[in-house]
Short mmCIF file of C-alpha atoms in Angstrom, two decimals:
data_model
loop_
_atom_site.label_atom_id
_atom_site.label_comp_id
_atom_site.label_asym_id
_atom_site.label_seq_id
_atom_site.Cartn_x
_atom_site.Cartn_y
_atom_site.Cartn_z
CA UNK A 1 0.00 0.00 0.00
CA UNK A 2 1.36 3.48 -0.84
CA UNK A 3 2.78 5.41 2.07
CA UNK A 4 1.58 8.64 3.63
CA UNK A 5 3.80 9.96 6.42
CA UNK A 6 2.67 12.13 9.33
CA UNK A 7 4.65 13.90 12.02
CA UNK A 8 4.65 14.06 14.96
CA UNK A 9 2.98 10.84 16.06
CA UNK A 10 1.86 12.45 19.31
CA UNK A 11 1.70 16.08 20.37
CA UNK A 12 0.69 17.55 23.69
CA UNK A 13 -0.13 21.24 23.79
CA UNK A 14 -1.52 23.80 26.18
CA UNK A 15 -5.00 25.10 25.53
CA UNK A 16 -4.83 28.28 23.48
CA UNK A 17 -1.55 27.37 21.81
CA UNK A 18 -1.06 26.94 18.09
CA UNK A 19 -0.17 23.53 16.69
CA UNK A 20 1.05 22.47 13.28
CA UNK A 21 0.59 18.92 12.09
CA UNK A 22 2.62 17.76 9.13
CA UNK A 23 2.02 15.32 6.31
CA UNK A 24 3.95 13.99 3.35
CA UNK A 25 1.37 12.49 0.98
CA UNK A 26 1.98 10.00 -1.78
CA UNK A 27 4.43 11.58 -4.18
CA UNK A 28 3.14 13.55 -7.16
CA UNK A 29 -0.41 13.64 -5.80
CA UNK A 30 -2.05 17.03 -6.03
CA UNK A 31 -4.93 16.06 -3.76
CA UNK A 32 -4.73 15.40 -0.08
CA UNK A 33 -7.19 15.33 2.78
CA UNK A 34 -7.35 15.80 6.53
CA UNK A 35 -9.66 13.80 8.76
CA UNK A 36 -10.24 13.84 12.49
CA UNK A 37 -11.24 11.11 14.93
CA UNK A 38 -12.21 12.03 18.46
CA UNK A 39 -11.46 9.10 20.78
CA UNK A 40 -14.16 6.46 20.55
CA UNK A 41 -15.97 8.16 17.70
CA UNK A 42 -16.10 7.89 13.94
CA UNK A 43 -13.66 9.40 11.51
CA UNK A 44 -14.80 12.80 10.22
CA UNK A 45 -13.77 14.68 7.11
CA UNK A 46 -12.16 18.07 7.69
CA UNK A 47 -10.86 19.37 4.39
CA UNK A 48 -9.60 18.44 0.95
CA UNK A 49 -6.80 20.38 -0.70
CA UNK A 50 -6.09 20.40 -4.42
CA UNK A 51 -3.31 22.18 -6.20
CA UNK A 52 -2.73 24.70 -3.42
CA UNK A 53 -6.38 25.46 -2.77
CA UNK A 54 -9.10 24.14 -0.50
CA UNK A 55 -11.53 22.21 -2.70
CA UNK A 56 -13.98 21.15 0.00
CA UNK A 57 -14.33 21.59 3.75
CA UNK A 58 -16.69 20.47 6.46
CA UNK A 59 -18.45 22.55 9.08
CA UNK A 60 -15.83 21.39 11.57
CA UNK A 61 -13.15 23.21 9.59
CA UNK A 62 -13.76 26.70 10.95
CA UNK A 63 -11.52 29.76 11.10
CA UNK A 64 -9.34 28.11 13.73
CA UNK A 65 -8.07 25.67 11.10
CA UNK A 66 -5.90 26.26 8.06
CA UNK A 67 -4.03 24.09 5.58
CA UNK A 68 -0.92 24.98 3.68
CA UNK A 69 1.62 23.54 1.33
CA UNK A 70 4.83 25.18 2.56
CA UNK A 71 6.94 23.34 0.00
CA UNK A 72 6.53 20.89 -2.87
CA UNK A 73 6.08 17.75 -0.84
CA UNK A 74 4.84 18.75 2.61
CA UNK A 75 1.37 19.74 3.74
CA UNK A 76 0.36 21.14 7.10
CA UNK A 77 -2.76 21.47 9.20
CA UNK A 78 -2.64 24.38 11.61
CA UNK A 79 -4.92 24.91 14.57
CA UNK A 80 -4.51 28.50 15.70
CA UNK A 81 -5.79 28.45 19.27
CA UNK A 82 -6.39 24.94 20.50
CA UNK A 83 -9.35 23.99 22.64
CA UNK A 84 -9.81 20.94 24.81
CA UNK A 85 -12.29 19.54 22.29
CA UNK A 86 -9.59 19.59 19.59
CA UNK A 87 -8.01 16.57 21.28
CA UNK A 88 -8.25 13.80 18.68
CA UNK A 89 -6.38 11.73 16.15
CA UNK A 90 -5.72 13.71 12.98
CA UNK A 91 -5.21 11.77 9.77
CA UNK A 92 -3.78 12.93 6.50
CA UNK A 93 -4.76 10.93 3.42
CA UNK A 94 -3.92 10.71 -0.27
CA UNK A 95 -6.20 9.42 -3.02
CA UNK A 96 -5.57 5.98 -4.39
CA UNK A 97 -6.89 3.89 -7.23
CA UNK A 98 -10.62 3.16 -7.40
CA UNK A 99 -11.40 6.30 -5.42
CA UNK A 100 -10.01 4.92 -2.16
CA UNK A 101 -8.00 7.03 0.27
CA UNK A 102 -4.73 5.93 1.82
CA UNK A 103 -4.20 7.22 5.33
CA UNK A 104 -1.11 8.14 7.26
CA UNK A 105 -0.50 6.68 10.68
CA UNK A 106 -2.10 9.70 12.31
CA UNK A 107 -1.08 12.33 14.85
CA UNK A 108 -2.57 12.08 18.30
CA UNK A 109 -3.20 15.61 19.57
CA UNK A 110 -3.77 16.07 23.28
CA UNK A 111 -4.81 19.52 24.48
CA UNK A 112 -4.37 20.10 28.21
CA UNK B 1 -26.69 14.28 3.00
CA UNK B 2 -25.25 10.83 2.73
CA UNK B 3 -25.13 8.76 5.90
CA UNK B 4 -23.52 5.46 6.79
CA UNK B 5 -24.83 3.28 9.59
CA UNK B 6 -23.14 0.38 11.31
CA UNK B 7 -25.66 -1.13 13.68
CA UNK B 8 -23.28 -3.48 15.50
CA UNK B 9 -21.05 -1.59 17.96
CA UNK B 10 -19.29 -4.85 18.88
CA UNK B 11 -18.93 -8.31 17.44
CA UNK B 12 -16.94 -11.34 18.47
CA UNK B 13 -16.01 -14.55 16.71
CA UNK B 14 -14.02 -17.64 17.41
CA UNK B 15 -10.68 -17.95 15.68
CA UNK B 16 -11.01 -19.72 12.29
CA UNK B 17 -14.75 -19.01 12.13
CA UNK B 18 -16.57 -16.64 9.79
CA UNK B 19 -18.07 -13.31 10.82
CA UNK B 20 -20.17 -10.74 8.97
CA UNK B 21 -20.19 -7.04 9.78
CA UNK B 22 -23.19 -5.00 8.67
CA UNK B 23 -23.33 -1.60 7.00
CA UNK B 24 -26.15 0.35 5.46
CA UNK B 25 -25.99 3.69 3.74
CA UNK B 26 -28.36 6.32 2.51
CA UNK B 27 -27.85 8.10 -0.79
CA UNK B 28 -29.81 9.26 -3.79
CA UNK B 29 -26.76 9.03 -6.02
CA UNK B 30 -26.19 6.27 -8.57
CA UNK B 31 -22.43 6.77 -8.88
CA UNK B 32 -20.56 6.04 -5.67
CA UNK B 33 -17.96 3.86 -4.03
CA UNK B 34 -17.97 1.88 -0.81
CA UNK B 35 -15.08 0.83 1.38
CA UNK B 36 -14.20 -1.08 4.51
CA UNK B 37 -11.33 0.18 6.62
CA UNK B 38 -9.65 -1.61 9.51
CA UNK B 39 -8.31 0.31 12.50
CA UNK B 40 -6.10 -1.82 14.78
CA UNK B 41 -5.00 -0.63 18.23
CA UNK B 42 -2.25 1.43 16.56
CA UNK B 43 -5.18 3.53 15.22
CA UNK B 44 -3.88 3.61 11.67
CA UNK B 45 -6.63 3.37 9.03
CA UNK B 46 -5.99 0.47 6.66
CA UNK B 47 -8.02 -0.11 3.51
CA UNK B 48 -9.48 -3.62 3.51
CA UNK B 49 -11.70 -3.74 0.46
CA UNK B 50 -13.52 -1.48 -1.99
CA UNK B 51 -16.62 -1.78 -4.17
CA UNK B 52 -17.79 0.34 -7.09
CA UNK B 53 -21.54 0.82 -7.17
CA UNK B 54 -21.72 0.16 -10.89
CA UNK B 55 -20.22 -3.30 -10.49
CA UNK B 56 -22.66 -6.08 -9.73
CA UNK B 57 -19.97 -8.54 -8.77
CA UNK B 58 -19.07 -8.53 -5.09
CA UNK B 59 -15.48 -7.59 -4.32
CA UNK B 60 -13.14 -10.14 -2.76
CA UNK B 61 -9.70 -9.74 -1.22
CA UNK B 62 -8.34 -13.04 0.08
CA UNK B 63 -10.32 -13.85 3.26
CA UNK B 64 -12.38 -10.67 2.98
CA UNK B 65 -15.46 -10.37 0.80
CA UNK B 66 -18.47 -8.11 0.63
CA UNK B 67 -22.16 -8.64 0.04
CA UNK B 68 -23.26 -5.56 -1.88
CA UNK B 69 -27.02 -5.18 -2.15
CA UNK B 70 -27.52 -1.95 -4.09
CA UNK B 71 -31.31 -1.85 -3.93
CA UNK B 72 -31.25 -2.42 -0.19
CA UNK B 73 -28.29 -0.02 0.23
CA UNK B 74 -26.46 -2.64 2.20
CA UNK B 75 -22.73 -3.38 2.18
CA UNK B 76 -21.68 -6.10 4.60
CA UNK B 77 -18.16 -7.42 5.15
CA UNK B 78 -17.51 -11.11 5.56
CA UNK B 79 -14.28 -12.28 7.14
CA UNK B 80 -13.56 -15.97 6.63
CA UNK B 81 -11.15 -18.06 8.69
CA UNK B 82 -10.83 -15.29 11.28
CA UNK B 83 -7.36 -14.72 12.67
CA UNK B 84 -6.21 -13.04 15.86
CA UNK B 85 -4.72 -10.25 13.76
CA UNK B 86 -8.18 -9.39 12.45
CA UNK B 87 -9.12 -7.94 15.83
CA UNK B 88 -9.74 -4.24 15.26
CA UNK B 89 -12.33 -1.55 14.70
CA UNK B 90 -13.90 -1.82 11.26
CA UNK B 91 -15.33 1.22 9.54
CA UNK B 92 -17.62 1.25 6.55
CA UNK B 93 -17.22 4.31 4.30
CA UNK B 94 -19.02 5.88 1.36
CA UNK B 95 -17.76 8.19 -1.34
CA UNK B 96 -19.95 9.86 -3.91
CA UNK B 97 -18.59 9.72 -7.44
CA UNK B 98 -16.92 12.99 -8.29
CA UNK B 99 -16.61 14.01 -4.65
CA UNK B 100 -13.48 13.74 -2.56
CA UNK B 101 -14.58 13.14 0.97
CA UNK B 102 -15.30 9.83 2.63
CA UNK B 103 -18.29 9.51 4.94
CA UNK B 104 -17.71 6.95 7.67
CA UNK B 105 -19.97 4.84 9.82
CA UNK B 106 -19.59 4.66 13.59
CA UNK B 107 -17.50 1.51 13.47
CA UNK B 108 -17.76 -2.06 14.74
CA UNK B 109 -15.26 -3.41 17.24
CA UNK B 110 -14.35 -6.99 16.30
CA UNK B 111 -12.91 -9.33 18.90
CA UNK B 112 -11.37 -12.66 17.96
CA UNK B 113 -11.56 -15.34 20.63
CA UNK B 114 -8.75 -17.91 20.56
#
């Protein structure tokens, strides 16, 4: 299965602090996605990003969130001022054949 | 809006036996794709199997197969010869053709009893 890499694997941050989660999607893919999974709940779509622009976002993806492509191969998800309820697993994903999505190993964000 | 429902929060099966996980979905679209993902304790999301709505033949991947009933909007996963490594959360997911996002069900926790 193609590889999507996320860093860090676990991040602990103080409430109100900014966090940046990083992703290296499958090479040469213009699309990538971010999903979130609060502990014990289902995986939820946050945003899709295509060719340096947001192509679709959910209602969860409010002004506190932003996505960027700081260089050719890396993508980031930024949460400007974290809240306790932002504690979750955050997954980056790349599209695969047959419309599937291949997920990274996830970043566990803990807001204290 | 499309929804995906997994009505079995937990299932268990004896090692080497067969188990079926249920999934139903709601859509008015004719072009879509369905998936099963496995989430082991590491919490990584691993694609198990996929099905295109336009294909009548049920998808099969080794010990994993689906029963796709388009009219009933049902997409169940059958795991044959269950192994201890199959223990995980299993999520059913839907993707509308032409859209990018996946819509997930609530998940089913599968336990394998030795």
